[in-house]
XYZ file of N, CA, C and O in Angstrom:
468
model
N 1.138 4.568 -0.679
C 0.783 5.291 0.522
C 1.765 6.414 0.757
O 2.954 6.255 0.576
N 1.236 7.519 1.187
C 2.085 8.660 1.469
C 2.663 8.599 2.868
O 2.706 7.564 3.511
N 3.056 9.737 3.363
C 3.663 9.794 4.676
C 2.685 9.658 5.832
O 3.063 9.326 6.932
N 1.412 9.952 5.599
C 0.451 9.850 6.699
C -0.746 9.020 6.269
O -1.098 8.974 5.108
N -1.387 8.404 7.219
C -2.573 7.595 6.942
C -3.798 8.478 6.865
O -3.870 9.536 7.481
N -4.802 8.016 6.113
C -6.039 8.778 5.984
C -6.867 8.671 7.255
O -6.863 7.661 7.935
N -7.571 9.723 7.555
C -8.523 9.780 8.669
C -7.924 9.360 10.000
O -8.612 8.809 10.847
N -6.640 9.572 10.177
C -6.026 9.326 11.470
C -5.890 7.865 11.871
O -5.888 7.561 13.049
N -5.818 6.956 10.900
C -5.658 5.540 11.249
C -4.395 5.372 12.081
O -3.328 5.823 11.719
N -4.539 4.725 13.228
C -3.420 4.576 14.147
C -2.663 3.265 13.961
O -1.516 3.163 14.359
N -3.318 2.272 13.382
C -2.708 0.960 13.254
C -2.580 0.615 11.781
O -3.539 0.712 11.023
N -1.396 0.217 11.370
C -1.166 -0.188 9.990
C -1.839 -1.531 9.732
O -1.898 -2.379 10.626
N -2.351 -1.738 8.507
C -3.060 -2.990 8.209
C -2.267 -4.261 8.517
O -2.828 -5.232 9.017
N -0.959 -4.281 8.263
C -0.201 -5.513 8.497
C -0.126 -5.867 9.978
O 0.032 -7.023 10.338
N -0.291 -4.882 10.847
C -0.286 -5.199 12.276
C -1.608 -5.839 12.702
O -1.649 -6.604 13.663
N -2.688 -5.519 11.978
C -3.987 -6.120 12.282
C -3.993 -7.618 11.988
O -4.751 -8.369 12.589
N -3.154 -8.020 11.054
C -3.119 -9.434 10.654
C -1.937 -10.179 11.253
O -1.710 -11.329 10.914
N -1.198 -9.532 12.130
C -0.019 -10.172 12.709
C 1.054 -10.428 11.674
O 1.830 -11.378 11.787
N 1.081 -9.616 10.636
C 2.073 -9.760 9.579
C 1.681 -10.767 8.510
O 2.392 -10.927 7.517
N 0.562 -11.448 8.688
C 0.131 -12.431 7.683
C -0.350 -11.718 6.431
O -0.989 -10.669 6.504
N -0.053 -12.303 5.286
C -0.468 -11.708 4.023
C -1.479 -12.565 3.276
O -2.028 -12.135 2.277
N -1.710 -13.776 3.764
C -2.661 -14.672 3.109
C -3.658 -15.213 4.132
O -3.274 -15.557 5.248
N -4.929 -15.317 3.728
C -5.925 -15.889 4.634
C -5.722 -17.395 4.790
O -5.127 -18.044 3.928
N -6.231 -17.942 5.877
C -6.110 -19.379 6.113
C -7.140 -20.168 5.310
O -7.064 -21.389 5.241
N -8.094 -19.471 4.707
C -9.122 -20.098 3.873
C -9.209 -19.333 2.564
O -8.962 -18.135 2.532
N -9.615 -20.036 1.517
C -9.704 -19.398 0.208
C -11.141 -19.258 -0.282
O -11.363 -18.947 -1.440
N -12.116 -19.485 0.591
C -13.502 -19.486 0.133
C -14.256 -18.180 0.370
O -15.445 -18.097 0.119
N -13.591 -17.128 0.821
C -14.241 -15.831 0.976
C -14.229 -15.109 -0.372
O -13.207 -15.075 -1.046
N -15.370 -14.549 -0.755
C -15.447 -13.708 -1.944
C -15.955 -12.341 -1.502
O -16.331 -12.155 -0.343
N -16.013 -11.414 -2.426
C -16.510 -10.081 -2.096
C -17.966 -10.098 -1.661
O -18.399 -9.243 -0.891
N -18.733 -11.085 -2.140
C -20.159 -11.119 -1.805
C -20.517 -12.214 -0.803
O -21.690 -12.482 -0.572
N -19.503 -12.819 -0.185
C -19.771 -13.751 0.901
C -20.426 -12.976 2.040
O -19.985 -11.884 2.385
N -21.479 -13.531 2.620
C -22.207 -12.855 3.692
C -21.698 -13.324 5.044
O -21.576 -14.522 5.287
N -21.403 -12.382 5.911
C -20.856 -12.656 7.236
C -21.840 -12.162 8.287
O -22.384 -11.060 8.175
N -22.051 -12.990 9.326
C -22.930 -12.617 10.428
C -22.256 -12.992 11.741
O -21.672 -14.076 11.853
N -22.327 -12.117 12.721
C -21.779 -12.415 14.049
C -22.589 -13.545 14.677
O -23.811 -13.563 14.573
N -21.885 -14.475 15.309
C -22.561 -15.582 15.993
C -23.315 -15.041 17.193
O -22.851 -14.133 17.877
N -24.495 -15.609 17.412
C -25.300 -15.174 18.552
C -25.833 -16.405 19.252
O -26.597 -17.149 18.665
N -25.417 -16.679 20.448
C -24.515 -15.897 21.292
C -23.054 -16.168 20.924
O -22.743 -17.160 20.270
N -22.192 -15.270 21.340
C -20.760 -15.433 21.118
C -20.248 -16.593 21.970
O -20.714 -16.791 23.092
N -19.276 -17.352 21.458
C -18.730 -18.464 22.238
C -18.042 -17.967 23.506
O -17.321 -16.973 23.480
N -18.290 -18.641 24.597
C -17.710 -18.240 25.881
C -16.272 -18.706 26.028
O -15.496 -18.114 26.777
N -15.909 -19.769 25.326
C -14.580 -20.350 25.488
C -13.505 -19.619 24.695
O -12.329 -19.785 24.969
N -13.898 -18.809 23.732
C -12.912 -18.111 22.908
C -12.268 -16.976 23.686
O -12.861 -16.381 24.582
N -11.024 -16.684 23.328
C -10.304 -15.578 23.960
C -10.984 -14.255 23.606
O -11.702 -14.157 22.621
N -10.742 -13.256 24.415
C -11.323 -11.930 24.185
C -10.826 -11.400 22.835
O -9.626 -11.408 22.557
N -11.756 -10.923 21.979
C -11.333 -10.453 20.660
C -10.561 -9.137 20.730
O -10.740 -8.346 21.653
N -9.714 -8.925 19.737
C -8.992 -7.663 19.604
C -9.983 -6.555 19.245
O -11.080 -6.836 18.749
N -9.641 -5.288 19.454
C -10.572 -4.191 19.155
C -11.078 -4.199 17.704
O -12.251 -3.939 17.454
N -10.210 -4.531 16.765
C -10.618 -4.547 15.358
C -11.615 -5.671 15.102
O -12.553 -5.522 14.322
N -11.403 -6.805 15.764
C -12.341 -7.911 15.637
C -13.694 -7.530 16.243
O -14.744 -7.882 15.717
N -13.664 -6.794 17.329
C -14.900 -6.342 17.969
C -15.672 -5.417 17.042
O -16.903 -5.480 16.961
N -14.968 -4.557 16.320
C -15.628 -3.675 15.339
C -16.328 -4.502 14.269
O -17.455 -4.201 13.879
N -15.661 -5.541 13.795
C -16.263 -6.415 12.779
C -17.519 -7.068 13.341
O -18.559 -7.107 12.680
N -17.426 -7.582 14.557
C -18.574 -8.251 15.162
C -19.757 -7.303 15.315
O -20.907 -7.669 15.097
N -19.480 -6.065 15.688
C -20.551 -5.072 15.825
C -21.219 -4.803 14.481
O -22.444 -4.745 14.379
N -20.397 -4.632 13.445
C -20.939 -4.360 12.116
C -21.721 -5.552 11.569
O -22.669 -5.381 10.796
N -21.319 -6.743 11.968
C -21.951 -7.959 11.442
C -23.083 -8.464 12.332
O -23.466 -9.632 12.250
N -23.614 -7.605 13.171
C -24.787 -8.000 13.959
C -25.913 -8.395 13.010
O -26.719 -9.260 13.310
N -25.950 -7.763 11.869
C -26.838 -8.143 10.764
C -25.951 -8.610 9.622
O -24.820 -8.151 9.494
N -26.448 -9.513 8.781
C -25.617 -10.027 7.679
C -25.035 -8.901 6.824
O -25.713 -7.926 6.510
N -23.758 -9.065 6.484
C -23.077 -8.051 5.684
C -22.088 -8.731 4.739
O -21.400 -9.679 5.127
N -22.005 -8.231 3.523
C -21.061 -8.756 2.537
C -19.643 -8.320 2.888
O -19.427 -7.258 3.483
N -18.682 -9.134 2.512
C -17.272 -8.848 2.788
C -16.876 -7.497 2.196
O -16.198 -6.702 2.854
N -17.299 -7.192 0.986
C -16.931 -5.922 0.347
C -17.463 -4.726 1.133
O -16.754 -3.735 1.339
N -18.700 -4.816 1.586
C -19.277 -3.717 2.363
C -18.568 -3.565 3.703
O -18.303 -2.454 4.168
N -18.222 -4.680 4.309
C -17.509 -4.658 5.579
C -16.164 -3.962 5.420
O -15.794 -3.104 6.226
N -15.435 -4.309 4.374
C -14.135 -3.673 4.120
C -14.298 -2.178 3.899
O -13.494 -1.373 4.393
N -15.339 -1.789 3.183
C -15.569 -0.367 2.927
C -15.882 0.374 4.224
O -15.361 1.462 4.463
N -16.716 -0.210 5.061
C -17.071 0.452 6.327
C -15.896 0.529 7.287
O -15.807 1.450 8.082
N -15.004 -0.465 7.224
C -13.826 -0.458 8.090
C -12.700 0.385 7.508
O -11.709 0.658 8.182
N -12.829 0.765 6.229
C -11.790 1.504 5.510
C -10.472 0.733 5.527
O -9.409 1.282 5.830
N -10.585 -0.572 5.229
C -9.423 -1.450 5.184
C -9.436 -2.229 3.878
O -10.507 -2.462 3.302
N -8.264 -2.653 3.408
C -8.228 -3.490 2.218
C -8.985 -4.797 2.448
O -8.974 -5.350 3.555
N -9.642 -5.293 1.416
C -10.404 -6.539 1.511
C -9.505 -7.678 1.993
O -9.923 -8.487 2.821
N -8.281 -7.723 1.520
C -7.375 -8.813 1.907
C -7.134 -8.834 3.415
O -7.078 -9.898 4.032
N -7.033 -7.676 4.023
C -6.830 -7.590 5.477
C -8.094 -8.030 6.201
O -8.036 -8.794 7.173
N -9.240 -7.582 5.718
C -10.507 -7.954 6.344
C -10.719 -9.464 6.261
O -11.151 -10.090 7.229
N -10.397 -10.062 5.134
C -10.576 -11.517 4.980
C -9.695 -12.274 5.972
O -10.143 -13.259 6.575
N -8.492 -11.833 6.187
C -7.613 -12.498 7.163
C -8.223 -12.406 8.559
O -8.257 -13.386 9.308
N -8.752 -11.233 8.908
C -9.376 -11.079 10.226
C -10.659 -11.916 10.317
O -10.961 -12.485 11.371
N -11.405 -12.022 9.220
C -12.606 -12.853 9.217
C -12.256 -14.325 9.413
O -12.984 -15.053 10.090
N -11.151 -14.758 8.841
C -10.698 -16.144 9.049
C -10.446 -16.396 10.538
O -10.826 -17.446 11.063
N -9.828 -15.434 11.203
C -9.584 -15.562 12.647
C -10.906 -15.720 13.397
O -11.039 -16.584 14.261
N -11.876 -14.881 13.058
C -13.168 -14.920 13.742
C -13.930 -16.208 13.434
O -14.592 -16.766 14.312
N -13.822 -16.691 12.221
C -14.505 -17.930 11.851
C -13.902 -19.120 12.590
O -14.622 -19.980 13.094
N -12.582 -19.142 12.704
C -11.901 -20.242 13.394
C -12.227 -20.290 14.876
O -12.182 -21.354 15.486
N -12.594 -19.160 15.462
C -12.956 -19.135 16.887
C -14.469 -19.230 17.101
O -14.928 -19.127 18.238
N -15.216 -19.386 16.023
C -16.656 -19.545 16.137
C -17.417 -18.263 16.390
O -18.575 -18.289 16.798
N -16.790 -17.119 16.153
C -17.438 -15.834 16.443
C -18.322 -15.332 15.306
O -19.118 -14.416 15.494
N -18.151 -15.890 14.093
C -18.986 -15.494 12.960
C -19.471 -16.734 12.219
O -18.896 -17.816 12.362
N -20.529 -16.543 11.466
C -20.966 -17.558 10.517
C -20.836 -16.947 9.129
O -20.920 -15.718 8.964
N -20.616 -17.800 8.159
C -20.368 -17.348 6.801
C -21.314 -18.076 5.863
O -21.501 -19.287 5.987
N -21.900 -17.329 4.956
C -22.763 -17.933 3.950
C -22.230 -17.554 2.581
O -22.166 -16.368 2.232
N -21.832 -18.565 1.793
C -21.341 -18.254 0.447
C -22.459 -17.711 -0.426
O -23.641 -17.917 -0.129
N -22.094 -17.026 -1.496
C -23.142 -16.496 -2.374
C -23.945 -17.632 -2.997
O -23.417 -18.716 -3.244
N -25.218 -17.376 -3.192
C -26.072 -18.373 -3.830
C -25.716 -18.459 -5.306
O -25.442 -17.441 -5.945
N -25.748 -19.666 -5.823
C -25.471 -19.819 -7.251
C -26.675 -19.325 -8.044
O -27.823 -19.497 -7.641
N -26.379 -18.703 -9.132
C -27.423 -18.143 -9.979
C -27.725 -19.156 -11.077
O -26.827 -19.608 -11.780
N -28.982 -19.512 -11.189
C -29.378 -20.436 -12.243
C -30.049 -19.661 -13.359
O -30.653 -18.607 -13.135
N -29.949 -20.189 -14.543
C -30.587 -19.560 -15.688
C -32.086 -19.802 -15.613
O -32.515 -20.941 -15.440
N -32.889 -18.762 -15.749
C -34.337 -18.949 -15.673
C -34.850 -19.775 -16.851
O -34.262 -19.781 -17.933
N -35.947 -20.440 -16.627
C -36.583 -21.255 -17.650
C -37.156 -20.340 -18.731
O -38.023 -19.505 -18.449
N -36.717 -20.483 -19.999
C -37.213 -19.606 -21.070
C -38.730 -19.703 -21.260
O -39.384 -18.709 -21.571
N -39.304 -20.887 -21.080
C -40.752 -21.034 -21.228
C -41.492 -20.228 -20.164
O -42.502 -19.576 -20.465
N -40.999 -20.263 -18.943
C -41.618 -19.500 -17.865
C -41.528 -18.001 -18.148
O -42.504 -17.259 -17.969
N -40.371 -17.548 -18.615
C -40.215 -16.128 -18.945
C -41.180 -15.702 -20.049
O -41.748 -14.612 -20.006
N -41.362 -16.566 -21.038
C -42.286 -16.257 -22.126
C -43.716 -16.135 -21.600
O -44.461 -15.232 -21.978
N -44.118 -17.037 -20.692
C -45.460 -16.984 -20.120
C -45.663 -15.703 -19.312
O -46.719 -15.071 -19.375
N -44.647 -15.303 -18.574
C -44.732 -14.064 -17.802
C -44.869 -12.879 -18.744
O -45.695 -11.981 -18.545
N -44.093 -12.881 -19.803
C -44.139 -11.792 -20.782
C -45.525 -11.702 -21.418
O -46.080 -10.616 -21.567
N -46.069 -12.856 -21.783
C -47.401 -12.863 -22.386
C -48.448 -12.374 -21.370
O -49.360 -11.630 -21.744
N -48.310 -12.788 -20.130
C -49.242 -12.359 -19.101
C -49.178 -10.862 -18.873
O -50.200 -10.205 -18.676
N -47.993 -10.299 -18.909
C -47.846 -8.853 -18.714
C -48.393 -8.086 -19.914
O -48.893 -6.969 -19.776
N -48.307 -8.702 -21.082
C -48.836 -8.059 -22.294
C -50.345 -7.908 -22.260
O -50.906 -7.031 -22.916
N -51.015 -8.780 -21.511
C -52.476 -8.713 -21.432
C -52.962 -7.643 -20.462
O -54.142 -7.327 -20.425
N -52.065 -7.113 -19.634
C -52.486 -6.100 -18.645
C -52.745 -4.752 -19.247
O -52.425 -4.221 -20.126
Protein backbone atom coordinates (compact mmCIF):
# COMPACT_ATOMS: atom_id res chain seq x y z
CA UNK A 1 0.00 0.00 0.00
CA UNK A 2 1.17 3.45 -0.81
CA UNK A 3 0.76 6.63 1.13
CA UNK A 4 -2.92 7.10 0.34
CA UNK A 5 -5.91 4.79 0.12
CA UNK A 6 -7.80 4.25 -3.11
CA UNK A 7 -11.10 6.01 -3.71
CA UNK A 8 -10.90 7.97 -0.48
CA UNK A 9 -11.28 5.06 1.94
CA UNK A 10 -11.44 6.62 5.39
CA UNK A 11 -11.13 3.52 7.54
CA UNK A 12 -8.25 1.06 7.37
CA UNK A 13 -9.28 -2.61 7.04
CA UNK A 14 -7.75 -3.64 10.39
CA UNK A 15 -9.97 -1.15 12.19
CA UNK A 16 -13.06 -2.76 10.64
CA UNK A 17 -12.13 -6.04 12.29
CA UNK A 18 -11.07 -4.60 15.64
CA UNK A 19 -7.51 -5.65 14.89
CA UNK A 20 -8.48 -9.30 14.40
CA UNK A 21 -6.64 -11.10 11.63
CA UNK A 22 -8.45 -14.45 11.71
CA UNK A 23 -12.15 -15.26 11.40
CA UNK A 24 -13.90 -17.06 14.24
CA UNK A 25 -15.09 -19.70 11.75
CA UNK A 26 -13.24 -21.52 9.00
CA UNK A 27 -16.18 -22.57 6.84
CA UNK A 28 -16.48 -19.47 4.62
CA UNK A 29 -15.25 -19.92 1.04
CA UNK A 30 -15.22 -17.52 -1.88
CA UNK A 31 -18.46 -19.04 -3.18
CA UNK A 32 -20.31 -19.31 0.12
CA UNK A 33 -23.66 -17.55 -0.32
CA UNK A 34 -24.65 -14.93 2.25
CA UNK A 35 -28.13 -13.49 2.76
CA UNK A 36 -29.32 -10.87 5.25
CA UNK A 37 -31.75 -12.30 7.80
CA UNK A 38 -35.30 -11.13 7.36
CA UNK A 39 -36.45 -9.83 9.73
CA UNK A 40 -33.32 -8.66 11.51
CA UNK A 41 -33.04 -9.78 15.14
CA UNK A 42 -34.34 -7.16 17.56
CA UNK A 43 -32.11 -8.23 20.44
CA UNK A 44 -28.82 -7.67 18.63
CA UNK A 45 -26.86 -4.47 19.14
CA UNK A 46 -27.02 -1.82 16.43
CA UNK A 47 -24.64 -2.82 13.61
CA UNK A 48 -21.60 -0.76 12.67
CA UNK A 49 -21.83 1.22 9.38
CA UNK A 50 -19.71 -1.35 7.52
CA UNK A 51 -21.93 -4.16 8.75
CA UNK A 52 -24.97 -2.20 7.58
CA UNK A 53 -23.42 -1.94 4.10
CA UNK A 54 -23.00 -5.72 4.04
CA UNK A 55 -26.59 -6.25 5.13
CA UNK A 56 -27.85 -3.93 2.39
CA UNK A 57 -25.82 -5.71 -0.27
CA UNK A 58 -26.98 -9.10 1.00
CA UNK A 59 -30.68 -8.32 0.76
CA UNK A 60 -30.43 -10.86 -2.06
CA UNK A 61 -28.07 -13.84 -1.86
CA UNK A 62 -24.49 -12.92 -2.70
CA UNK A 63 -21.22 -14.85 -2.81
CA UNK A 64 -18.43 -13.83 -0.44
CA UNK A 65 -16.10 -13.00 -3.36
CA UNK A 66 -18.65 -10.69 -4.98
CA UNK A 67 -19.36 -9.03 -1.65
CA UNK A 68 -15.66 -8.33 -1.10
CA UNK A 69 -15.38 -6.89 -4.61
CA UNK A 70 -18.38 -4.59 -4.14
CA UNK A 71 -17.07 -3.42 -0.76
CA UNK A 72 -13.55 -2.98 -2.19
CA UNK A 73 -12.14 -4.83 0.81
CA UNK A 74 -9.89 -7.87 1.15
CA UNK A 75 -11.82 -11.15 1.39
CA UNK A 76 -10.18 -11.89 4.74
CA UNK A 77 -11.59 -8.68 6.23
CA UNK A 78 -15.05 -9.34 4.81
CA UNK A 79 -15.05 -12.88 6.23
CA UNK A 80 -14.23 -11.58 9.71
CA UNK A 81 -17.11 -9.09 9.48
CA UNK A 82 -19.41 -11.85 8.18
CA UNK A 83 -18.52 -13.97 11.20
CA UNK A 84 -19.65 -11.09 13.43
CA UNK A 85 -22.95 -10.83 11.57
CA UNK A 86 -23.52 -14.58 11.63
CA UNK A 87 -22.89 -14.77 15.38
CA UNK A 88 -25.53 -12.08 15.98
CA UNK A 89 -28.06 -13.76 13.70
CA UNK A 90 -28.07 -10.95 11.14
CA UNK A 91 -27.15 -13.18 8.16
CA UNK A 92 -27.70 -16.70 6.97
CA UNK A 93 -25.01 -18.63 5.18
CA UNK A 94 -25.32 -21.39 2.63
CA UNK A 95 -22.22 -23.39 1.75
CA UNK A 96 -21.60 -24.20 -1.89
CA UNK A 97 -23.42 -27.22 -3.20
CA UNK A 98 -21.25 -30.23 -3.82
CA UNK A 99 -20.81 -31.09 -7.44
CA UNK A 100 -21.50 -34.67 -8.38
CA UNK A 101 -20.23 -36.38 -11.47
CA UNK A 102 -23.03 -36.84 -13.99
CA UNK A 103 -24.12 -40.33 -14.93
CA UNK A 104 -22.25 -41.30 -18.15
CA UNK A 105 -25.22 -43.35 -19.39
CA UNK A 106 -27.55 -40.37 -19.02
CA UNK A 107 -25.10 -38.12 -20.87
CA UNK A 108 -24.87 -40.64 -23.70
CA UNK A 109 -28.69 -40.77 -23.99
CA UNK A 110 -28.86 -36.98 -24.12
CA UNK A 111 -26.16 -36.90 -26.78
CA UNK A 112 -27.99 -39.49 -28.86
CA UNK A 113 -31.26 -37.58 -28.46
CA UNK A 114 -29.65 -34.34 -29.60
CA UNK A 115 -28.15 -36.14 -32.59
CA UNK A 116 -31.64 -37.02 -33.82
CA UNK A 117 -32.73 -33.36 -33.92
